Coordinates of C-alpha atoms in Angstrom, one line a residue:
M1 CA -111.4 0.3 24.9
T2 CA -113.7 3.4 24.6
R3 CA -113.4 6.0 21.9
P4 CA -111.9 8.7 24.1
D5 CA -109.3 6.3 25.2
L6 CA -108.6 5.4 21.6
R7 CA -108.3 9.2 20.8
R8 CA -105.7 9.6 23.6
L9 CA -103.8 6.6 22.4
F10 CA -103.8 7.9 18.8
S11 CA -102.5 11.3 20.0
A12 CA -99.7 9.6 21.9
C13 CA -98.6 7.8 18.7
D14 CA -99.0 11.0 16.6
L15 CA -95.7 12.6 17.7
N16 CA -95.7 15.6 15.3
R17 CA -99.5 16.4 16.0
S18 CA -100.4 16.3 12.3
G19 CA -103.5 14.1 12.8
L20 CA -101.8 11.3 10.8
I21 CA -99.4 8.6 12.0
E22 CA -96.5 8.3 9.6
F23 CA -94.4 5.2 9.2
E24 CA -91.4 6.9 10.9
D25 CA -93.6 7.8 14.0
F26 CA -95.0 4.3 14.1
S27 CA -91.6 2.7 13.8
G28 CA -90.2 4.8 16.7
V29 CA -93.1 3.8 19.0
C30 CA -92.6 0.1 18.1
R31 CA -88.9 0.2 18.7
E32 CA -89.5 1.6 22.2
L33 CA -91.8 -1.5 22.7
G34 CA -89.0 -3.9 21.6
L35 CA -90.4 -4.9 18.2
S36 CA -88.1 -5.7 15.3
R37 CA -88.4 -4.1 11.8
S38 CA -89.8 -7.3 10.3
Q39 CA -92.7 -7.1 12.7
I40 CA -93.3 -3.3 12.3
E41 CA -94.1 -3.3 8.6
P42 CA -96.9 -5.9 8.7
L43 CA -98.5 -4.1 11.7
F44 CA -98.4 -0.8 9.8
Q45 CA -100.0 -2.3 6.7
K46 CA -102.8 -3.8 8.9
L47 CA -103.6 -0.4 10.4
D48 CA -103.3 1.4 7.1
V49 CA -106.6 0.2 5.7
D50 CA -106.8 2.6 2.7
S51 CA -103.0 1.9 1.9
D52 CA -102.2 5.6 1.5
G53 CA -98.9 5.4 3.5
S54 CA -100.4 7.0 6.7
I55 CA -102.9 6.1 9.4
N56 CA -105.7 8.4 10.3
F57 CA -108.0 8.0 13.3
S58 CA -110.6 6.0 11.4
D59 CA -108.0 3.5 10.1
F60 CA -106.5 3.3 13.6
T61 CA -109.9 2.6 15.2
A62 CA -110.8 -0.1 12.6
G63 CA -107.5 -2.0 12.9
F64 CA -106.8 -1.6 16.6
Q65 CA -108.5 -4.8 17.7
E66 CA -106.5 -6.8 15.1
V67 CA -103.1 -5.5 16.2
S68 CA -103.8 -5.0 19.9
A69 CA -102.7 -8.7 20.6
V70 CA -99.3 -8.0 19.0
L71 CA -98.7 -4.4 20.0
D72 CA -99.5 -3.2 23.6
L73 CA -100.7 0.3 22.7
S74 CA -102.5 0.7 26.0
S75 CA -99.1 1.4 27.7
I76 CA -98.6 4.1 25.1
G77 CA -101.9 5.7 26.1
S78 CA -100.9 5.7 29.8
E79 CA -97.7 7.4 28.9
G80 CA -99.5 10.0 27.0
N81 CA -101.8 10.6 30.0
Q82 CA -98.8 11.0 32.3
R83 CA -97.2 13.5 29.8
L84 CA -100.4 15.5 29.7
A85 CA -100.7 15.5 33.5
R86 CA -97.1 16.7 33.8
D87 CA -97.7 19.5 31.3
E88 CA -100.7 20.6 33.3
F89 CA -98.8 20.5 36.6
E90 CA -96.0 22.6 35.2
E91 CA -98.5 25.1 33.7
R92 CA -100.3 25.3 37.0
F93 CA -97.4 26.3 39.1
G94 CA -95.2 28.1 36.5
A95 CA -91.5 28.8 36.8
G96 CA -91.6 28.5 40.6
L97 CA -91.1 24.7 40.4
H98 CA -87.3 25.0 39.9
Y99 CA -87.1 26.3 43.5
L100 CA -88.4 23.0 44.7
R101 CA -85.9 20.1 45.1
S102 CA -88.3 17.1 45.2
R103 CA -90.4 17.9 42.2
E104 CA -90.9 14.2 41.2
K105 CA -92.4 13.3 44.5
L106 CA -94.7 16.3 44.5
F107 CA -95.9 15.4 41.0
E108 CA -96.7 11.9 42.1
F109 CA -98.6 13.2 45.1
Y110 CA -100.4 15.6 42.8
Q111 CA -101.6 12.8 40.5
Q112 CA -102.9 10.8 43.5
I113 CA -104.9 13.7 44.8
R114 CA -106.3 14.4 41.3
A115 CA -107.3 10.7 40.9
S116 CA -109.2 10.9 44.2
S117 CA -111.5 13.6 42.7
D118 CA -111.4 15.5 46.0
Y119 CA -111.5 19.2 44.9
G120 CA -110.9 20.6 48.4
L121 CA -107.9 18.5 49.0
N122 CA -106.6 19.5 45.6
L123 CA -106.9 23.2 46.5
Q124 CA -105.1 22.7 49.8
Y125 CA -102.3 20.9 48.1
E126 CA -101.9 23.7 45.5
K127 CA -101.7 26.2 48.3
L128 CA -99.1 24.2 50.2
I129 CA -97.0 24.0 47.0
Q130 CA -97.2 27.7 46.5
E131 CA -96.1 28.3 50.1
L132 CA -93.2 26.0 49.6
I133 CA -92.2 27.9 46.5
K134 CA -92.3 31.2 48.4
D135 CA -90.2 29.8 51.2
S136 CA -87.7 28.4 48.7
K137 CA -87.5 31.8 47.0
V138 CA -86.8 33.5 50.3
Q139 CA -84.2 30.8 51.2
D140 CA -82.4 31.3 47.9
M141 CA -82.3 35.0 48.3
E142 CA -80.8 34.6 51.8
T143 CA -78.3 32.2 50.4
E144 CA -77.4 34.6 47.6
K145 CA -76.9 37.4 50.2
L146 CA -74.7 35.1 52.3
E147 CA -72.6 34.3 49.2
Q148 CA -72.2 38.0 48.5
T149 CA -71.1 38.6 52.1
L150 CA -68.6 35.8 51.8
R151 CA -67.2 37.2 48.6
R152 CA -66.8 40.6 50.2
T153 CA -65.1 39.0 53.2
E154 CA -62.7 37.1 51.0
A155 CA -61.8 40.3 49.1
M156 CA -61.2 42.2 52.4
A157 CA -59.0 39.3 53.7
D158 CA -57.0 39.3 50.4
A159 CA -56.4 43.0 50.7
R160 CA -55.4 42.7 54.3
L161 CA -52.9 39.9 53.5
A162 CA -51.5 42.0 50.6
E163 CA -51.0 44.9 53.0
M164 CA -49.3 42.7 55.5
E165 CA -46.9 41.3 52.9
E166 CA -46.1 44.7 51.7
D167 CA -45.3 45.9 55.2
V168 CA -43.1 42.9 55.8
Q169 CA -41.2 43.6 52.6
Q170 CA -40.7 47.3 53.6
Q171 CA -39.5 46.3 57.0
A172 CA -37.0 43.8 55.5
L173 CA -35.8 46.4 53.0
K174 CA -35.3 49.0 55.8
L175 CA -33.5 46.5 57.9
E176 CA -31.2 45.5 55.0
Q177 CA -30.4 49.1 54.2
K178 CA -29.7 49.8 57.9
I179 CA -27.3 46.9 58.2
R180 CA -25.6 47.8 54.9
G181 CA -25.2 51.4 56.1
E182 CA -23.7 50.4 59.4
E183 CA -21.3 47.9 57.9
Q184 CA -20.3 50.3 55.2
A185 CA -19.7 53.1 57.8
K186 CA -17.6 50.8 60.0
L187 CA -15.5 49.6 57.0
E188 CA -15.0 53.1 55.7
A189 CA -13.9 54.3 59.2
K190 CA -11.4 51.4 59.5
V191 CA -10.1 51.9 56.0
A192 CA -9.7 55.7 56.6
E193 CA -7.8 55.1 59.8
M194 CA -5.5 52.6 58.1
Q195 CA -4.9 55.0 55.2
K196 CA -4.1 57.8 57.6
R197 CA -1.6 55.5 59.4
H198 CA -0.1 54.4 56.2
E199 CA 0.3 57.9 54.9
S200 CA 1.9 59.1 58.1
E201 CA 4.3 56.2 58.0
V202 CA 5.1 56.9 54.4
T203 CA 5.7 60.5 55.2
D204 CA 8.0 59.6 58.1
L205 CA 9.9 57.2 55.8
Q206 CA 10.3 59.9 53.1
A207 CA 11.5 62.4 55.7
I208 CA 14.1 59.9 57.0
I209 CA 15.2 59.2 53.4
D210 CA 15.7 62.9 52.9
R211 CA 17.7 63.2 56.1
M212 CA 19.9 60.3 54.9
R213 CA 20.5 62.0 51.6
K214 CA 21.5 65.2 53.4
L215 CA 23.8 63.3 55.7
N216 CA 25.4 61.5 52.8
E217 CA 26.1 64.8 51.1
E218 CA 27.5 66.3 54.3
L219 CA 29.7 63.2 54.7
W220 CA 31.2 63.6 51.3
N221 CA 31.8 67.3 51.8
S222 CA 33.3 66.9 55.3
N223 CA 37.1 66.2 55.7
S224 CA 37.1 65.7 59.4
K225 CA 37.3 62.1 60.6
G226 CA 35.3 62.9 63.7
D227 CA 32.5 64.3 61.6
V228 CA 32.7 61.2 59.4
S229 CA 32.3 58.8 62.4
A230 CA 29.4 60.9 63.8
L231 CA 27.7 60.8 60.4
K232 CA 28.1 57.0 60.3
E233 CA 26.5 56.7 63.6
Q234 CA 23.6 58.8 62.5
L235 CA 23.4 56.8 59.3
D236 CA 23.2 53.5 61.2
E237 CA 20.5 54.9 63.5
L238 CA 18.5 56.1 60.5
T239 CA 19.0 52.6 58.9
R240 CA 17.6 50.9 62.0
E241 CA 14.7 53.3 62.1
N242 CA 14.0 52.6 58.4
E243 CA 13.9 48.9 59.0
Y244 CA 11.5 49.5 61.9
L245 CA 9.2 51.6 59.7
R246 CA 9.3 48.9 57.0
S247 CA 8.2 46.3 59.5
S248 CA 5.4 48.5 60.7
L249 CA 4.4 49.1 57.1
L250 CA 4.2 45.3 56.5
Q251 CA 2.1 44.9 59.6
S252 CA -0.3 47.6 58.4
Q253 CA -0.6 45.8 55.1
T254 CA -1.4 42.6 57.0
E255 CA -4.1 44.3 59.0
I256 CA -5.6 45.7 55.8
S257 CA -5.8 42.1 54.5
I258 CA -7.6 41.1 57.6
L259 CA -10.1 43.9 57.2
E260 CA -10.7 42.8 53.6
A261 CA -11.4 39.2 54.9
G262 CA -13.8 40.7 57.4
L263 CA -15.6 42.6 54.6
D264 CA -16.0 39.3 52.7
K265 CA -17.4 37.7 55.8
C266 CA -19.9 40.6 56.2
K267 CA -21.0 40.1 52.6
N268 CA -21.6 36.4 53.2
E269 CA -23.7 37.2 56.3
L270 CA -25.7 39.7 54.3
A271 CA -26.4 37.0 51.6
D272 CA -27.5 34.6 54.4
R273 CA -29.8 37.3 55.7
L274 CA -31.4 37.8 52.3
L275 CA -31.9 34.0 52.1
D276 CA -33.6 34.0 55.5
Q277 CA -35.9 36.8 54.4
E278 CA -36.9 34.7 51.3
R279 CA -37.7 31.9 53.7
A280 CA -39.9 34.2 55.8
K281 CA -41.8 35.2 52.6
E282 CA -42.4 31.5 51.9
T283 CA -43.8 31.2 55.4
I284 CA -46.2 34.1 54.9
H285 CA -47.3 32.4 51.7
K286 CA -48.1 29.2 53.6
L287 CA -50.1 31.3 56.1
T288 CA -52.1 32.7 53.2
E289 CA -52.9 29.2 52.0
E290 CA -54.0 28.2 55.5
N291 CA -56.2 31.2 55.7
E292 CA -57.9 30.2 52.5
I293 CA -58.5 26.8 54.0
S294 CA -60.1 28.4 57.0
T295 CA -62.3 30.5 54.7
N296 CA -63.5 27.3 52.9
Q297 CA -64.3 25.8 56.3
I298 CA -66.4 28.9 57.2
Q299 CA -68.2 28.5 53.9
M300 CA -69.0 24.9 54.8
L301 CA -70.4 26.1 58.1
Q302 CA -72.6 28.6 56.4
G303 CA -73.9 25.9 54.1
V304 CA -74.7 23.7 57.1
K305 CA -76.5 26.7 58.6
S306 CA -78.7 27.0 55.5
E307 CA -79.5 23.3 55.6
I308 CA -80.6 23.7 59.2
Q309 CA -82.9 26.6 58.3
N310 CA -84.5 24.5 55.6
G311 CA -87.8 23.1 56.8
I312 CA -87.6 20.0 54.6
V313 CA -84.5 18.4 56.4
D314 CA -85.6 15.7 58.8
T315 CA -84.5 15.1 62.4
G316 CA -82.1 12.3 61.6
Y317 CA -80.1 14.5 59.2
S318 CA -80.0 17.1 61.9
S319 CA -78.3 14.8 64.4
V320 CA -75.6 13.8 61.9
L321 CA -75.2 17.5 61.0
N322 CA -74.4 18.4 64.6
G323 CA -71.5 15.9 64.7
N324 CA -70.1 17.3 61.5
E325 CA -70.3 20.8 62.7
E326 CA -68.4 20.0 65.9
S327 CA -65.6 18.3 63.8
V328 CA -65.4 21.3 61.5
I329 CA -65.1 23.7 64.5
L330 CA -62.3 21.6 66.0
N331 CA -60.5 21.7 62.7
N332 CA -60.8 25.4 62.6
D333 CA -59.3 25.7 66.1
D334 CA -56.4 23.6 65.1
S335 CA -55.7 25.6 61.9
R336 CA -55.9 28.9 63.9
Q337 CA -53.4 27.5 66.4
R338 CA -51.0 26.5 63.6
I339 CA -51.3 30.0 62.1
S340 CA -50.6 31.6 65.4
E341 CA -47.5 29.5 66.0
V342 CA -46.0 30.2 62.6
A343 CA -46.8 33.9 62.9
N344 CA -45.0 34.0 66.3
W345 CA -42.0 32.3 64.8
A346 CA -41.9 34.8 61.9
D347 CA -42.1 37.7 64.3
R348 CA -39.2 36.3 66.4
Y349 CA -37.2 35.8 63.2
L350 CA -37.7 39.2 61.8
D351 CA -36.7 40.8 65.1
S352 CA -33.5 38.8 65.5
G353 CA -30.1 40.3 64.7
V354 CA -27.4 39.1 62.4
S355 CA -25.9 35.9 63.7
T356 CA -22.1 35.7 64.0
S357 CA -20.0 32.6 63.4
Q358 CA -17.1 31.6 65.7
D359 CA -13.9 31.3 63.6
I360 CA -11.6 30.3 66.4
V361 CA -11.2 26.5 66.9
D362 CA -12.5 25.2 70.2
Y363 CA -10.2 22.8 72.1
S364 CA -11.7 20.2 74.3
S365 CA -9.7 17.4 75.9
D366 CA -12.8 15.4 76.6
E367 CA -13.9 15.3 73.0
Y368 CA -10.5 14.1 71.7
S369 CA -10.2 10.4 72.0
D370 CA -6.8 8.8 72.8
D371 CA -7.8 5.8 70.7
S372 CA -8.2 7.8 67.5
H373 CA -5.2 7.2 65.2
E374 CA -6.5 8.9 62.2
T375 CA -5.0 12.0 60.5
M376 CA -6.3 15.2 62.1
H377 CA -6.8 18.4 60.1
Y378 CA -7.3 21.9 61.4
S379 CA -7.3 25.1 59.5
Y380 CA -7.8 28.8 60.3
S381 CA -7.1 32.1 58.7
Y382 CA -6.0 34.2 61.8
V383 CA -3.0 36.4 61.1
A384 CA -1.3 37.6 64.2
S385 CA 1.4 40.2 64.7
D386 CA 4.9 39.6 66.0
T387 CA 3.9 40.5 69.6
E388 CA 0.7 38.3 69.6
M389 CA 2.1 35.2 67.9
P390 CA 4.4 34.0 70.7
E391 CA 1.6 34.3 73.2
F392 CA -0.7 32.3 70.9
K393 CA 2.0 29.7 70.3
S394 CA 2.6 29.3 74.0
E395 CA -1.1 28.5 74.5
V396 CA -1.0 26.0 71.7
D397 CA 2.2 24.4 73.0
G398 CA 0.6 24.0 76.4
L399 CA -2.3 21.9 75.0
P400 CA -0.7 19.1 72.9
G401 CA -3.1 16.5 71.7
T402 CA -6.2 18.5 72.7
W403 CA -7.2 19.7 69.3
K404 CA -10.7 18.9 68.2
P405 CA -10.9 17.6 64.6
S406 CA -13.2 19.7 62.4
R407 CA -14.1 16.7 60.2
P408 CA -13.0 13.0 59.9
V409 CA -10.5 12.2 57.2
S410 CA -8.9 9.1 55.7
R411 CA -5.8 7.4 57.0
S412 CA -2.5 8.6 55.6
S413 CA -0.8 6.6 52.9
S414 CA 1.9 7.3 50.3
I415 CA 2.5 6.2 46.8
A416 CA 5.7 4.2 46.2
S417 CA 8.5 6.3 45.0
S418 CA 10.4 5.5 41.9
R419 CA 13.4 7.5 43.1
R420 CA 14.8 7.0 46.6
R421 CA 17.3 9.6 47.8
L422 CA 17.0 9.0 51.6
P423 CA 19.3 6.1 52.4
A424 CA 18.7 6.5 56.2
F425 CA 15.2 5.0 55.9
T426 CA 14.3 1.5 56.9
S427 CA 11.8 -0.5 55.0
K428 CA 9.7 -1.7 57.9
N429 CA 8.7 1.8 59.1
T430 CA 8.4 3.8 55.9
G431 CA 4.9 5.2 55.3
N432 CA 3.2 3.1 58.1
A433 CA 0.4 4.8 60.0
V434 CA 0.1 4.4 63.7
E435 CA -1.5 1.2 64.8
N436 CA -4.6 1.2 67.0
S437 CA -2.8 -0.5 69.8
K438 CA 0.0 2.2 70.0
P439 CA -0.4 5.0 72.6
D440 CA 0.1 8.7 71.7
G441 CA 3.8 9.7 71.7
P442 CA 5.6 13.0 71.9
L443 CA 4.6 16.0 70.0
Y444 CA 6.9 17.6 67.4
R445 CA 6.2 20.9 65.8
L446 CA 7.2 21.2 62.1
V447 CA 6.9 24.3 59.9
L448 CA 6.4 24.4 56.2
A449 CA 8.3 27.4 54.6
G450 CA 9.2 28.6 51.2
D451 CA 8.1 31.0 48.5
A452 CA 4.5 31.4 47.4
G453 CA 3.6 28.8 44.7
S454 CA 6.2 26.3 45.8
G455 CA 3.5 23.7 46.6
K456 CA 3.4 23.8 50.4
S457 CA -0.4 23.4 50.7
S458 CA -0.5 20.6 48.1
F459 CA 2.4 18.9 50.0
L460 CA 0.5 19.1 53.2
L461 CA -2.7 17.9 51.6
R462 CA -1.0 14.9 50.1
L463 CA 0.7 14.1 53.5
C464 CA -2.4 14.3 55.6
M465 CA -5.3 13.5 53.3
N466 CA -3.5 11.5 50.5
E467 CA -5.2 13.8 48.0
F468 CA -4.2 16.3 45.3
K469 CA -6.2 19.2 44.1
G470 CA -5.1 21.2 41.1
H471 CA -6.4 24.6 42.3
I472 CA -5.9 25.4 46.0
P473 CA -6.4 29.0 47.3
T474 CA -3.4 30.9 48.4
T475 CA -2.7 30.5 52.1
L476 CA -3.3 33.7 54.1
G477 CA -1.6 33.7 57.5
V478 CA -1.1 30.0 58.5
D479 CA -2.7 26.7 58.0
F480 CA -2.5 23.9 60.7
Q481 CA -2.7 20.2 60.5
M482 CA -1.7 17.2 62.6
K483 CA -0.3 13.8 61.6
K484 CA 0.5 10.6 63.5
L485 CA 3.4 8.4 62.4
L486 CA 5.8 5.7 63.7
V487 CA 9.2 7.2 64.1
D488 CA 11.8 4.4 64.7
G489 CA 9.1 2.2 66.1
E490 CA 7.7 4.9 68.5
S491 CA 4.4 6.6 68.0
A492 CA 4.8 10.4 67.5
T493 CA 2.4 13.2 66.7
L494 CA 3.5 15.8 64.2
Q495 CA 2.1 19.3 64.5
I496 CA 2.6 20.9 61.0
W497 CA 2.2 24.6 60.4
D498 CA 1.8 25.8 56.8
T499 CA 3.0 29.4 56.6
A500 CA 2.2 31.9 53.8
G501 CA 5.1 32.5 51.4
Q502 CA 4.3 36.1 50.5
E503 CA 6.7 38.9 51.6
R504 CA 4.1 40.6 53.8
F505 CA 3.7 37.4 55.9
R506 CA 7.5 36.9 56.5
S507 CA 7.2 38.4 60.0
I508 CA 4.5 35.8 60.9
A509 CA 6.6 32.9 59.7
K510 CA 9.5 34.0 61.9
S511 CA 7.4 33.7 65.0
Y512 CA 6.7 30.1 64.1
F513 CA 10.4 29.3 63.6
R514 CA 11.2 30.1 67.2
K515 CA 9.6 27.0 68.7
A516 CA 9.8 24.6 65.8
H517 CA 11.5 21.3 66.1
G518 CA 12.1 21.1 62.4
V519 CA 11.5 23.1 59.2
L520 CA 10.4 21.7 55.8
L521 CA 11.9 24.3 53.3
L522 CA 10.3 23.8 49.9
Y523 CA 11.2 25.3 46.5
D524 CA 9.8 24.7 43.0
V525 CA 12.2 22.8 40.8
T526 CA 10.7 24.6 37.8
S527 CA 11.3 28.0 39.2
E528 CA 14.9 29.3 39.7
T529 CA 13.6 32.3 41.7
S530 CA 12.2 30.1 44.5
F531 CA 15.5 28.2 44.6
L532 CA 17.6 31.4 44.8
N533 CA 15.4 32.6 47.7
V534 CA 16.3 29.5 49.8
R535 CA 19.4 31.1 51.2
E536 CA 17.3 34.0 52.5
W537 CA 14.9 31.6 54.1
I538 CA 17.6 29.7 55.8
D539 CA 19.1 32.9 57.2
E540 CA 15.7 34.0 58.6
I541 CA 15.3 30.5 60.2
K542 CA 18.7 30.6 61.9
S543 CA 18.2 34.2 63.1
S544 CA 14.8 33.4 64.5
T545 CA 15.8 30.3 66.6
D546 CA 17.9 30.1 69.7
F547 CA 18.9 26.5 69.1
P548 CA 20.1 24.6 65.9
T549 CA 16.9 23.5 64.1
P550 CA 16.9 20.6 61.7
I551 CA 16.1 21.7 58.2
I552 CA 15.2 19.5 55.2
L553 CA 15.5 21.1 51.8
I554 CA 12.7 19.8 49.5
G555 CA 12.6 20.2 45.7
N556 CA 8.9 19.9 44.9
K557 CA 7.0 19.4 41.6
I558 CA 9.5 17.0 40.1
D559 CA 6.6 15.6 38.0
L560 CA 6.5 18.9 36.1
R561 CA 10.3 18.9 35.6
N562 CA 10.1 15.4 34.1
E563 CA 7.5 16.6 31.6
L564 CA 9.6 19.6 30.4
P565 CA 12.4 19.2 27.9
R566 CA 15.9 18.9 29.5
T567 CA 17.2 21.8 27.3
Q568 CA 14.7 24.3 28.7
R569 CA 16.0 26.9 31.0
G570 CA 14.5 27.7 34.4
T571 CA 14.6 24.3 36.0
V572 CA 16.7 23.3 39.0
L573 CA 18.7 20.2 38.8
T574 CA 19.0 17.6 41.5
A575 CA 22.8 18.2 41.9
H576 CA 22.2 21.9 42.6
G577 CA 19.8 21.2 45.4
E578 CA 22.1 18.6 47.0
K579 CA 25.0 21.0 46.8
L580 CA 23.1 23.8 48.5
A581 CA 21.8 21.4 51.2
M582 CA 25.4 20.3 51.9
T583 CA 26.5 23.9 52.2
Y584 CA 24.0 24.6 55.1
N585 CA 24.4 21.1 56.6
A586 CA 20.7 20.3 55.8
L587 CA 18.9 17.3 54.6
F588 CA 17.7 17.0 51.0
C589 CA 14.9 15.3 49.2
E590 CA 12.9 15.8 45.9
T591 CA 9.2 15.2 46.1
S592 CA 6.0 15.4 44.0
A593 CA 2.8 16.4 45.7
K594 CA 0.8 15.3 42.6
D595 CA 1.8 11.6 42.6
G596 CA 3.0 11.4 46.3
T597 CA 6.7 10.7 45.6
N598 CA 8.8 10.9 48.7
V599 CA 6.2 13.0 50.6
V600 CA 5.9 10.8 53.7
E601 CA 9.6 9.8 53.5
A602 CA 10.7 13.4 53.7
V603 CA 8.5 14.2 56.7
L604 CA 9.6 11.0 58.5
H605 CA 13.3 11.8 57.9
L606 CA 12.9 15.2 59.4
A607 CA 10.9 13.8 62.3
R608 CA 13.9 11.5 63.2
E609 CA 16.2 14.5 63.3
A610 CA 13.7 16.4 65.4
K611 CA 13.5 13.5 67.8
K612 CA 17.3 13.4 68.2
N613 CA 17.4 17.1 69.1
A614 CA 14.3 17.1 71.3
N615 CA 16.1 15.9 74.4
I616 CA 18.9 18.4 74.0
R617 CA 16.5 21.3 73.4
D618 CA 14.2 20.4 76.3
S619 CA 17.2 20.1 78.8
V620 CA 18.2 23.7 78.1
Q621 CA 15.7 26.4 79.2
P622 CA 16.6 29.7 77.7
V623 CA 15.4 32.8 79.4
T624 CA 14.4 35.6 77.1
K625 CA 14.2 39.1 78.5
L626 CA 10.9 40.5 77.1
I627 CA 10.6 43.7 79.3
A628 CA 13.0 46.6 79.0
A629 CA 14.0 48.9 81.8
D630 CA 11.2 51.3 81.1
G631 CA 8.6 48.4 81.3
K632 CA 7.8 48.3 77.6
K633 CA 8.0 45.2 75.4
V634 CA 10.9 45.1 72.9
L635 CA 10.4 43.2 69.7
N636 CA 12.8 40.4 68.8
N637 CA 15.3 41.2 66.0
C638 CA 14.3 44.9 66.1
C639 CA 16.4 47.9 66.9
K640 CA 15.5 50.4 69.6
T641 CA 15.7 54.0 68.6

């Protein structure tokens, strides 16, 4: 090896450029060559001729031939040459090399040209590299401009979406305010009208009371018998007029209750509207996300465009690029189509009005199956007047067995009673549901009556659903259910109407008594007030019917009476209920809707009595004169002034 080559090899081993090779530098070079520490120390001692702890160039030259067989230092020299060549290449072209992507390949090509010692070719190569650097700089500047343009476009799109969202919110708020205003105006108008009517009726009633007082005073002051009889006639007339006004007042209060229920319904619809608006906002958010996806795809297209403009990309890559670009464009079209469809849906939704729900039960004979022998349950909250209720009842009576069940329920069953007070029952038929092979029988209409809180709704729930709920809302108007049972071996359908027990709904209950085949009159055995009002209920039932109607007097909630101490006042004993039932020639039974005691037995017992009277009642067809001489309708049990 020549002396210049030894000099370059020495420089490669001298890592810190001090002119001396220290033991640490020599050890690092040897470890890179795969020598162990036991081999490094003898080699260093051979090269360190003067034993001063470091190797200078003269020591390195003297001991090189001795250690060259063990340590391949020629490779170190070649690595040093490559490092010097790379440093020269980087100094030649400066900082412009970072614009080039294939710097390693260019460096290798530069070494080959330099080794060929062709100066002209070297100059041409340097010019070519400088041109590539310039092109790369221009390409990077264009890319940076495109990125800035993309950022501005994204900012404009975000601003536009924010404006659109704000517009949608404003429109939704205006629509909500408009709906609230309209509903509030309608409600206020109806309430004002009802208040005026109520005030006028109260004024008329007060005037009649004043007239009655004056007539009473004149009656006491008058000694003539003729005057006394005339005053009595006037007093009777005023009394009838007072009763008429009272019934009108109760009807007005009923209408006010209906309006309050309508207001609650409007509130529920408004809540549903707000929920739908929240869903529309979520849809707009999804549209925003899809727009961001589209923006990313546009950015991919711009990146592909920059690759096409780059002169380094070969033709094979271009063919693959065309296929990718077509797929990206197709994806863009699909995403735009989805955005358009969702946007159209949102527009249709925001323009739609408030949906209304149909509260009246639909009746369809095709949808009702004759083979269905399960308990059927129907419920509605319509409160009709005395004039409208007979018409509605006649429509219901004309369609027996055509009710459409709102939901399937379980078959009826009853809990065995520990106390049996109905000796007329036979063991084989008690509590049995209709078998699947039995056809539908006659229809009997039963009415549940009694004071509010006597447990009518719980009684009906136990009968039809075999369930008990501790908290049931108070019945407003009527509730309707159907039940199929075997009555003396014959299939029968029971149409049971649960009437409200409040005083203001008494007129509605009367209209249901007219065509009832039987009445279930309930009272609370823990409430003396409900038991004392039984006489009044029986009088109303008899005055509302043209035929004798079977009545069963039911003492409900016996489970609560058993829990109370016997000495506590306020409870109704069994003997008292039996005595009252015997007075009015009615049936009697005590039940518990909570544990199911005697619930099915009581209904079955009344159904038997209704079946006995059905033939007699159907054979007689009473004619009721509904139109007076002047062509106006006259209310039943109401005087004509």
